[in-house]
Short mmCIF file of C-alpha atoms and ligand atoms in Angstrom, two decimals:
data_model
loop_
_atom_site.label_atom_id
_atom_site.label_comp_id
_atom_site.label_asym_id
_atom_site.label_seq_id
_atom_site.Cartn_x
_atom_site.Cartn_y
_atom_site.Cartn_z
CA MET A 1 -0.03 -0.06 -0.16
CA ASN A 2 1.22 3.63 -0.51
CA ILE A 3 0.24 5.29 2.69
CA LEU A 4 0.13 9.33 3.11
CA ILE A 5 0.25 10.67 6.48
CA LEU A 6 -1.02 14.39 7.24
CA GLY A 7 0.51 16.31 10.06
CA SER A 8 3.80 17.04 11.32
CA GLY A 9 4.02 16.27 14.91
CA GLY A 10 5.41 13.40 17.22
CA ARG A 11 2.30 11.57 16.53
CA GLU A 12 2.65 11.66 12.81
CA HIS A 13 6.26 10.28 13.43
CA THR A 14 5.16 7.55 15.84
CA LEU A 15 2.53 6.69 13.18
CA ALA A 16 5.11 6.64 10.45
CA TRP A 17 7.77 4.81 12.73
CA LYS A 18 5.08 1.86 13.45
CA ILE A 19 4.03 1.74 9.42
CA SER A 20 7.13 1.77 8.14
CA GLN A 21 7.88 -1.73 10.00
CA SER A 22 5.18 -2.96 7.79
CA LYS A 23 5.39 -5.69 5.19
CA LYS A 24 2.16 -4.33 3.41
CA LEU A 25 3.93 -0.62 2.86
CA ASN A 26 5.14 -0.17 -0.42
CA LYS A 27 5.57 3.84 -0.13
CA LEU A 28 4.98 6.14 2.34
CA PHE A 29 4.82 10.08 2.36
CA ILE A 30 4.21 12.36 5.27
CA ALA A 31 2.86 16.02 4.69
CA PRO A 32 4.70 17.95 5.66
CA GLY A 33 6.32 15.95 8.26
CA ASN A 34 9.47 16.85 10.34
CA ALA A 35 13.18 15.76 9.89
CA GLY A 36 12.18 12.61 12.11
CA THR A 37 9.56 11.30 9.10
CA ALA A 38 12.03 12.12 6.55
CA GLN A 39 14.04 9.19 7.71
CA LEU A 40 10.90 6.94 7.11
CA GLY A 41 9.66 8.07 4.18
CA THR A 42 9.23 10.93 1.78
CA ASN A 43 8.03 14.29 3.25
CA LEU A 44 5.88 16.49 0.86
CA PRO A 45 5.84 20.20 1.65
CA ILE A 46 2.32 20.89 1.10
CA ASP A 47 -0.55 22.88 3.15
CA ILE A 48 -2.87 19.90 4.40
CA LEU A 49 -5.75 22.44 4.51
CA ASP A 50 -5.47 22.93 0.82
CA PHE A 51 -7.50 20.36 0.15
CA LYS A 52 -6.52 20.92 -3.86
CA ALA A 53 -2.99 20.43 -3.04
CA VAL A 54 -3.94 17.10 -0.94
CA LYS A 55 -5.82 15.61 -4.01
CA GLU A 56 -2.70 16.67 -6.65
CA THR A 57 -0.47 14.49 -4.08
CA LEU A 58 -2.74 12.23 -3.83
CA LEU A 59 -2.91 11.14 -7.60
CA LYS A 60 0.53 11.75 -8.01
CA HIS A 61 2.15 9.28 -5.53
CA SER A 62 -1.20 6.66 -6.40
CA ILE A 63 -2.05 7.04 -2.52
CA ASP A 64 -4.06 3.76 -1.49
CA MET A 65 -4.89 5.11 2.17
CA VAL A 66 -4.52 8.53 4.04
CA ILE A 67 -4.06 8.77 7.73
CA VAL A 68 -4.96 12.36 9.15
CA GLY A 69 -3.26 13.26 12.47
CA PRO A 70 -4.71 16.57 13.62
CA GLU A 71 -8.24 17.92 13.35
CA VAL A 72 -8.44 20.68 11.46
CA PRO A 73 -8.18 19.03 8.51
CA LEU A 74 -11.11 16.59 9.22
CA VAL A 75 -13.16 19.24 10.91
CA ASN A 76 -13.03 20.80 7.45
CA GLY A 77 -14.23 18.03 5.70
CA ILE A 78 -11.30 16.23 4.07
CA HIS A 79 -12.86 13.20 4.35
CA ASP A 80 -15.88 13.99 2.29
CA PHE A 81 -13.78 15.79 0.12
CA ILE A 82 -11.76 12.61 -0.81
CA ALA A 83 -15.23 10.82 -0.66
CA ASN A 84 -16.88 12.60 -2.77
CA ASP A 85 -14.14 12.97 -5.67
CA SER A 86 -14.64 10.33 -8.63
CA GLN A 87 -10.82 10.43 -8.70
CA LEU A 88 -10.28 10.03 -5.01
CA GLN A 89 -13.30 7.97 -3.82
CA HIS A 90 -11.22 4.72 -3.68
CA ILE A 91 -8.89 6.05 -1.29
CA THR A 92 -9.43 4.88 2.34
CA VAL A 93 -9.36 7.57 4.79
CA VAL A 94 -8.59 7.27 8.17
CA GLY A 95 -10.73 10.05 10.13
CA PRO A 96 -14.23 10.85 10.10
CA LYS A 97 -16.32 12.86 7.77
CA LYS A 98 -17.47 16.49 8.67
CA ARG A 99 -20.40 15.41 10.56
CA GLY A 100 -18.42 13.07 12.94
CA ALA A 101 -15.89 15.20 13.35
CA GLN A 102 -18.40 17.75 14.92
CA LEU A 103 -17.98 15.42 18.41
CA GLU A 104 -14.28 17.59 18.46
CA GLY A 105 -15.02 20.61 16.17
CA SER A 106 -18.42 21.61 18.50
CA LYS A 107 -18.65 21.23 22.04
CA LYS A 108 -22.06 21.71 22.03
CA PHE A 109 -22.48 19.22 19.46
CA ALA A 110 -20.62 16.86 21.87
CA LYS A 111 -22.37 17.55 24.78
CA GLU A 112 -25.85 17.13 22.91
CA PHE A 113 -24.53 13.75 22.07
CA LEU A 114 -23.29 12.67 25.45
CA PHE A 115 -26.72 13.31 26.65
CA LYS A 116 -29.21 11.78 24.05
CA HIS A 117 -26.94 8.69 24.52
CA HIS A 118 -27.27 8.86 28.40
CA ILE A 119 -23.44 8.97 28.54
CA PRO A 120 -21.65 10.22 31.74
CA THR A 121 -20.62 13.64 31.62
CA ALA A 122 -20.72 17.16 33.22
CA ALA A 123 -24.13 19.10 33.48
CA TYR A 124 -24.26 22.15 31.05
CA GLN A 125 -25.91 24.82 28.99
CA SER A 126 -24.42 26.54 26.27
CA PHE A 127 -25.11 30.32 25.48
CA THR A 128 -24.59 32.96 22.61
CA SER A 129 -24.67 36.73 22.67
CA ASP A 130 -28.27 36.63 22.54
CA THR A 131 -28.85 34.79 25.89
CA LEU A 132 -25.72 36.20 27.84
CA LYS A 133 -28.18 37.09 30.92
CA GLN A 134 -29.39 32.94 30.88
CA GLY A 135 -25.76 32.36 31.10
CA TYR A 136 -25.09 34.47 34.06
CA GLN A 137 -28.29 32.80 35.77
CA PHE A 138 -26.66 29.45 34.98
CA LEU A 139 -23.39 30.35 36.56
CA GLU A 140 -25.35 31.57 39.72
CA LYS A 141 -26.67 27.88 39.99
CA LEU A 142 -23.78 26.33 39.92
CA SER A 143 -20.84 26.27 42.35
CA PRO A 144 -17.09 26.99 41.73
CA PRO A 145 -14.87 26.40 40.13
CA TYR A 146 -16.48 27.48 36.81
CA VAL A 147 -15.69 25.81 33.25
CA LEU A 148 -16.51 27.93 30.29
CA LYS A 149 -15.92 26.21 27.03
CA ALA A 150 -15.79 27.90 23.42
CA ASP A 151 -17.96 25.85 21.11
CA GLY A 152 -15.59 25.48 18.29
CA LEU A 153 -11.68 24.94 17.52
CA ALA A 154 -9.40 27.26 19.48
CA ALA A 155 -6.20 25.17 19.31
CA GLY A 156 -6.74 23.98 22.80
CA LYS A 157 -6.92 27.33 24.49
CA GLY A 158 -10.49 27.63 24.51
CA VAL A 159 -11.51 26.05 27.88
CA VAL A 160 -11.25 28.59 30.82
CA ILE A 161 -11.51 27.15 34.45
CA LEU A 162 -12.53 30.20 36.90
CA GLU A 163 -12.65 30.08 40.89
CA ASP A 164 -14.79 33.65 41.23
CA ILE A 165 -18.19 34.21 39.84
CA ASP A 166 -17.73 37.59 38.84
CA GLU A 167 -14.53 36.61 36.84
CA ALA A 168 -17.01 33.80 35.32
CA LYS A 169 -19.39 36.25 34.23
CA ALA A 170 -16.73 38.50 32.90
CA GLU A 171 -15.15 35.66 31.09
CA LEU A 172 -18.33 34.66 29.29
CA THR A 173 -19.09 38.33 28.24
CA GLU A 174 -15.81 38.22 26.85
CA MET A 175 -15.79 35.23 24.94
CA LEU A 176 -19.61 35.52 23.75
CA THR A 177 -19.54 39.35 22.74
CA LEU A 178 -15.92 40.17 22.27
CA GLN A 179 -15.26 36.95 20.47
CA LYS A 180 -12.25 36.43 22.57
CA PHE A 181 -11.70 33.44 20.63
CA GLY A 182 -12.96 34.26 17.23
CA LYS A 183 -15.81 32.41 15.64
CA ALA A 184 -15.02 29.58 17.79
CA SER A 185 -16.43 31.35 20.97
CA SER A 186 -19.82 33.03 19.42
CA GLU A 187 -21.46 30.15 21.26
CA VAL A 188 -20.11 28.75 24.95
CA VAL A 189 -20.68 25.49 26.69
CA VAL A 190 -20.82 26.90 30.59
CA GLU A 191 -20.51 23.15 32.72
CA GLU A 192 -20.48 21.87 36.03
CA PHE A 193 -16.67 21.14 37.25
CA LEU A 194 -15.83 17.64 37.87
CA ASP A 195 -13.33 16.79 40.53
CA GLY A 196 -11.12 13.87 39.79
CA ILE A 197 -8.26 12.56 37.84
CA GLU A 198 -7.74 12.67 34.09
CA MET A 199 -6.79 9.66 31.42
CA SER A 200 -7.73 8.88 27.85
CA CYS A 201 -9.10 5.75 25.94
CA PHE A 202 -8.79 5.34 22.41
CA VAL A 203 -10.37 3.33 19.82
CA LEU A 204 -10.21 2.65 16.31
CA THR A 205 -13.84 2.29 14.59
CA ASP A 206 -14.54 1.31 10.97
CA GLY A 207 -18.36 2.60 11.32
CA LYS A 208 -19.48 -0.84 12.25
CA ASN A 209 -16.76 -2.66 15.05
CA TYR A 210 -14.35 -1.15 16.91
CA ILE A 211 -10.94 -2.15 18.25
CA ALA A 212 -9.83 -0.27 21.94
CA LEU A 213 -6.21 0.87 22.05
CA PRO A 214 -3.95 0.88 25.40
CA ASN A 215 -5.06 4.16 27.60
CA ALA A 216 -2.90 6.94 28.47
CA LYS A 217 -2.25 9.83 30.68
CA ASP A 218 -0.85 13.18 29.68
CA TYR A 219 0.60 15.87 31.36
CA LYS A 220 -0.55 19.02 29.92
CA ARG A 221 0.86 21.84 32.06
CA ILE A 222 4.36 23.71 31.46
CA GLY A 223 4.92 23.59 34.86
CA GLU A 224 6.40 20.69 37.51
CA GLY A 225 3.39 19.66 39.66
CA ASP A 226 0.72 20.25 36.81
CA THR A 227 1.45 24.16 37.05
CA GLY A 228 1.47 27.19 34.71
CA LEU A 229 0.17 27.24 31.19
CA ASN A 230 -1.44 24.75 29.07
CA THR A 231 0.66 22.96 26.22
CA GLY A 232 0.12 20.48 23.72
CA GLY A 233 1.58 17.90 26.24
CA MET A 234 4.86 17.61 28.28
CA GLY A 235 4.69 13.72 28.30
CA ALA A 236 2.34 10.92 28.72
CA VAL A 237 2.30 7.34 30.40
CA SER A 238 0.70 3.89 29.03
CA PRO A 239 -0.97 1.91 30.89
CA VAL A 240 -2.51 4.10 33.32
CA PRO A 241 -1.93 2.67 36.79
CA PHE A 242 -5.52 3.83 38.59
CA ALA A 243 -7.60 2.40 35.82
CA ASP A 244 -7.88 -1.13 36.92
CA ALA A 245 -10.13 -3.88 35.29
CA SER A 246 -13.27 -2.84 37.32
CA PHE A 247 -12.85 0.71 36.36
CA LEU A 248 -11.94 -0.10 32.54
CA GLN A 249 -15.03 -2.36 32.50
CA LYS A 250 -16.99 0.79 33.64
CA VAL A 251 -15.58 3.01 30.86
CA GLU A 252 -16.52 -0.02 28.54
CA ASP A 253 -19.95 -0.17 29.55
CA LYS A 254 -21.10 3.31 30.36
CA ILE A 255 -19.10 5.26 28.05
CA ILE A 256 -17.32 3.29 24.58
CA LYS A 257 -20.26 0.83 23.88
CA PRO A 258 -22.91 3.51 24.30
CA THR A 259 -20.69 6.12 22.15
CA MET A 260 -20.47 3.21 19.28
CA ASN A 261 -23.97 2.53 19.29
CA GLY A 262 -24.82 6.43 19.02
CA LEU A 263 -22.58 7.09 16.25
CA ILE A 264 -24.51 4.28 14.64
CA LYS A 265 -27.65 5.25 15.72
CA ASP A 266 -27.23 9.00 14.84
CA THR A 267 -25.93 7.59 11.57
CA LEU A 268 -22.42 9.58 11.62
CA ASP A 269 -20.91 6.82 9.89
CA PHE A 270 -17.64 7.73 12.06
CA GLN A 271 -14.37 6.12 10.87
CA GLY A 272 -11.16 6.99 12.37
CA PHE A 273 -9.64 7.00 15.50
CA LEU A 274 -11.95 8.22 18.63
CA PHE A 275 -10.27 9.51 21.52
CA PHE A 276 -12.25 9.85 24.91
CA GLY A 277 -10.99 12.35 27.60
CA LEU A 278 -12.27 11.12 30.75
CA ILE A 279 -12.03 11.74 34.08
CA LYS A 280 -12.58 9.44 37.26
CA VAL A 281 -14.59 11.28 39.50
CA GLY A 282 -14.68 8.36 42.55
CA ASP A 283 -15.11 5.22 40.85
CA GLU A 284 -16.84 6.52 37.88
CA PRO A 285 -15.79 7.39 34.66
CA PHE A 286 -17.35 10.97 32.99
CA VAL A 287 -16.31 11.97 29.42
CA ILE A 288 -14.81 15.60 29.49
CA GLU A 289 -14.18 15.99 25.85
CA TYR A 290 -14.41 13.85 22.47
CA ASN A 291 -11.13 14.22 20.06
CA VAL A 292 -11.62 12.62 16.64
CA ARG A 293 -8.07 11.74 16.30
CA LEU A 294 -5.22 10.08 18.31
CA GLY A 295 -3.63 12.10 21.08
CA ASP A 296 -0.47 13.67 20.80
CA PRO A 297 1.71 12.92 23.29
CA GLU A 298 -0.21 9.90 23.98
CA THR A 299 0.55 8.27 20.30
CA GLU A 300 3.98 8.06 21.78
CA VAL A 301 3.09 5.68 24.26
CA ILE A 302 0.14 4.07 22.74
CA ILE A 303 1.66 3.02 19.35
CA PRO A 304 4.68 1.53 20.62
CA ARG A 305 2.93 -0.75 22.81
CA LEU A 306 0.99 -2.11 19.73
CA LYS A 307 2.73 -5.37 18.85
CA THR A 308 0.22 -6.30 15.70
CA ASP A 309 1.11 -4.76 12.41
CA LEU A 310 -0.67 -1.51 12.18
CA LEU A 311 -1.41 -1.89 8.35
CA SER A 312 -3.21 -5.33 8.70
CA ILE A 313 -5.24 -3.28 11.13
CA LEU A 314 -6.24 -0.47 8.66
CA GLU A 315 -6.44 -2.92 5.99
CA ALA A 316 -9.32 -4.29 8.13
CA TYR A 317 -10.48 -0.72 8.57
CA ALA A 318 -10.99 -0.20 4.97
CA HIS A 319 -12.87 -3.39 4.78
CA ARG A 320 -15.03 -2.68 7.62
CA GLN A 321 -13.89 -6.00 9.02
CA LEU A 322 -12.28 -4.87 12.61
CA ASP A 323 -14.10 -7.57 13.88
CA THR A 324 -11.83 -9.95 11.70
CA ILE A 325 -8.59 -9.07 13.91
CA GLU A 326 -6.76 -9.92 16.61
CA ILE A 327 -4.71 -7.42 18.47
CA GLU A 328 -1.71 -7.44 20.78
CA PHE A 329 -0.03 -5.29 22.82
CA ASP A 330 2.84 -5.00 24.79
CA SER A 331 2.57 -5.62 28.30
CA ARG A 332 5.10 -3.44 29.49
CA THR A 333 4.79 0.57 30.13
CA ALA A 334 5.95 2.85 28.13
CA ALA A 335 6.58 6.64 28.99
CA THR A 336 7.42 9.85 26.91
CA VAL A 337 9.13 13.07 27.83
CA MET A 338 8.72 15.92 25.87
CA LEU A 339 11.76 18.37 25.10
CA VAL A 340 10.57 22.10 24.27
CA SER A 341 11.84 25.08 23.44
CA GLY A 342 12.63 27.92 26.18
CA GLY A 343 9.60 29.98 26.22
CA TYR A 344 7.15 27.39 25.18
CA PRO A 345 4.11 27.93 25.32
CA GLU A 346 4.54 31.41 24.83
CA ALA A 347 7.31 33.20 22.37
CA TYR A 348 9.78 30.95 21.79
CA GLU A 349 12.56 30.78 18.88
CA LYS A 350 13.12 28.28 16.15
CA GLY A 351 16.26 27.03 14.64
CA LYS A 352 18.48 25.61 17.10
CA GLU A 353 20.74 22.78 16.06
CA ILE A 354 19.86 19.28 18.22
CA THR A 355 22.64 17.39 18.70
CA GLY A 356 23.14 13.92 20.46
CA ILE A 357 19.77 12.05 19.01
CA GLU A 358 22.30 9.46 17.57
CA ASN A 359 23.79 8.75 21.07
CA VAL A 360 20.45 7.57 22.21
CA GLN A 361 20.37 4.01 22.16
CA LYS A 362 17.52 2.67 25.09
CA SER A 363 14.93 4.82 23.91
CA ILE A 364 12.80 5.81 20.78
CA VAL A 365 13.18 9.84 19.83
CA PHE A 366 10.34 10.93 18.03
CA HIS A 367 10.43 14.18 16.47
CA ALA A 368 7.70 16.88 17.00
CA GLY A 369 8.96 20.39 15.83
CA THR A 370 12.06 19.37 13.91
CA LYS A 371 13.17 19.84 10.41
CA LYS A 372 16.50 19.30 8.44
CA ASP A 373 18.67 22.06 7.74
CA ALA A 374 21.46 20.71 5.46
CA GLU A 375 22.88 17.90 7.53
CA LYS A 376 21.76 19.29 10.50
CA VAL A 377 18.45 18.84 12.53
CA ILE A 378 17.33 22.16 13.89
CA THR A 379 14.21 22.94 16.21
CA ASN A 380 10.98 24.09 14.34
CA GLY A 381 8.33 24.20 17.12
CA GLY A 382 7.35 24.58 20.59
CA ARG A 383 7.30 20.90 21.32
CA VAL A 384 10.42 19.41 19.55
CA LEU A 385 11.07 15.75 20.60
CA ALA A 386 9.38 13.14 22.42
CA ILE A 387 11.55 10.42 24.24
CA THR A 388 9.77 7.29 24.65
CA SER A 389 11.16 4.35 26.83
CA TYR A 390 9.89 1.16 27.87
CA GLY A 391 10.16 -0.52 31.32
CA ASN A 392 8.61 -2.26 34.05
CA GLY A 393 6.47 -0.13 35.48
CA ILE A 394 6.43 3.91 35.01
CA GLN A 395 9.39 4.55 37.16
CA GLU A 396 11.69 2.30 35.18
CA ALA A 397 10.24 3.83 32.02
CA LEU A 398 10.67 7.18 32.69
CA GLN A 399 14.17 6.79 34.37
CA GLN A 400 15.22 5.72 31.07
CA SER A 401 13.71 8.49 29.09
CA TYR A 402 15.46 11.00 31.59
CA GLN A 403 18.77 8.96 31.32
CA SER A 404 18.43 9.18 27.40
CA ILE A 405 17.70 13.06 27.60
CA GLU A 406 20.88 13.75 28.88
CA ASN A 407 22.61 12.81 25.43
CA ILE A 408 20.53 15.30 23.71
CA ARG A 409 21.16 19.05 23.47
CA PHE A 410 19.57 22.32 21.88
CA GLU A 411 19.67 25.84 22.94
CA LYS A 412 16.97 26.81 25.71
CA MET A 413 15.88 22.95 25.76
CA LYS A 414 13.21 22.21 28.46
CA TYR A 415 11.20 19.38 29.85
CA ARG A 416 9.34 18.58 33.02
CA THR A 417 11.38 16.14 35.18
CA ASP A 418 8.20 14.99 36.92
CA ILE A 419 5.95 13.07 34.46
CA GLY A 420 3.86 10.40 36.11
CA PHE A 421 4.59 12.13 39.44
CA ASP A 422 0.74 11.85 40.55
CA LEU A 423 0.80 8.14 39.75
CA LYS A 424 1.33 5.06 41.76
CA ARG A 425 5.04 3.43 40.56
P1 AMP B 501 -11.10 19.94 27.25
O1 AMP B 501 -10.68 20.90 26.10
O2 AMP B 501 -12.60 19.94 26.95
O3 AMP B 501 -10.34 18.81 27.39
O4 AMP B 501 -10.40 20.46 28.78
C1 AMP B 501 -9.49 21.03 29.04
C2 AMP B 501 -9.14 20.90 30.34
O5 AMP B 501 -9.81 21.58 31.18
C3 AMP B 501 -8.99 19.41 30.60
O6 AMP B 501 -8.37 18.60 29.92
C4 AMP B 501 -9.71 19.20 31.76
O7 AMP B 501 -8.38 19.29 32.82
C5 AMP B 501 -10.39 20.79 32.13
N1 AMP B 501 -11.93 20.47 32.08
C6 AMP B 501 -12.84 20.52 31.24
N2 AMP B 501 -13.72 20.38 31.26
C7 AMP B 501 -14.08 20.44 32.87
C8 AMP B 501 -14.74 19.85 33.78
N3 AMP B 501 -16.08 19.83 33.63
N4 AMP B 501 -14.29 19.18 34.98
C9 AMP B 501 -13.33 19.65 35.38
N5 AMP B 501 -12.12 20.15 34.50
C10 AMP B 501 -12.15 19.84 33.31
N1 LIG B 502 -2.68 15.50 24.39
C1 LIG B 502 -4.11 15.80 24.13
C2 LIG B 502 -4.54 16.08 22.60
O1 LIG B 502 -3.87 15.75 21.71
O2 LIG B 502 -4.97 16.87 22.33
#
């Protein structure tokens, strides 16, 4: 098969790493990719939101399957675009169509779906600038902290949690009337705060059947002890120790199965990866959010634990026969630590030379924001490299990643030294 992966982060490098191990692979392309993917296939410098450019690429390289890494092309309808084009419709797309992608593209759509299908989630109401007063009234009924979510995609920044009712009202006003997050906040979901510990579950579904992938926990804040600004993710571990068999059974019965049945009932024909952002409150799971793709950096720990050939799985997916495939996981723990540019998630510099990657022997180095510059590898983003290791337990895996990091240098390199700090080791 000729495969095209869309995206340029650690998630896409990890998918490329796994797929490049497959006997079913003929040619691998990544658009736009990074210095890591360039070692495994051919990077194509196209704008993945320019569907005409994507079409030319698909035809030029006789692509059989497109794997869509990030959410934006899905929410913009790349799957529909390919499915509706007579020259392209034979191509398998891994990722949902526009309607299904609304599960991530609209918080309100996701909440309506959750309530309609009786899936545990926080109580909520949604508001526009016309219903601002009702928004204030709803906030007054809730107890603090207050959770406000811009309805649309806001690059992970659209959720604001505030302790003070007056600040919450001011924030709601700013989001709705001043469009603080642009069009994304012309509608705002206000919801009850859930107090618990978060984790993520992942499935791949062909629209009929699904397979569960390993679960993971990521660390989003820039600072030690989960403090400071939100980032794309500073590290992750898989599996999650507190997700024991009885909790995972609840997740399957109360969340995953009702979601899968709901997708079918609502004729969303959802095909692709589905990411369940969960919170464990007491012993009960609740859905915080859906994402219609794999997580980053969660992919850097879940895909390395997948023993089964990924293209065999995706071939079964293409034929809507995921029920015929047996999948096998590595029972070891995988942990990843993200190396980031100084200043991130605020302003940071790019173009710093990275050295020492070749000296890492016992971990896998996944590139996130890197590019080639002649013979050098240079930084090209806030999140730069994800260092993944296996171990018998979180501590062993993390220790290995931290040891491997000792080899790597770039100016103003930063990372969190406490990934997994809140988990039993
Ligand atoms: P989201 O983009 O919906 O995942 O929200 C971003 C983050 O906000 C989540 O990862 C949680 O840490 C937090 N969050 C969102 N909704 C809630 C909620 N209802 N209760 C507590 N925390 C929440
Ligand atoms: N790590 C969270 C995400 O990919 O959305």
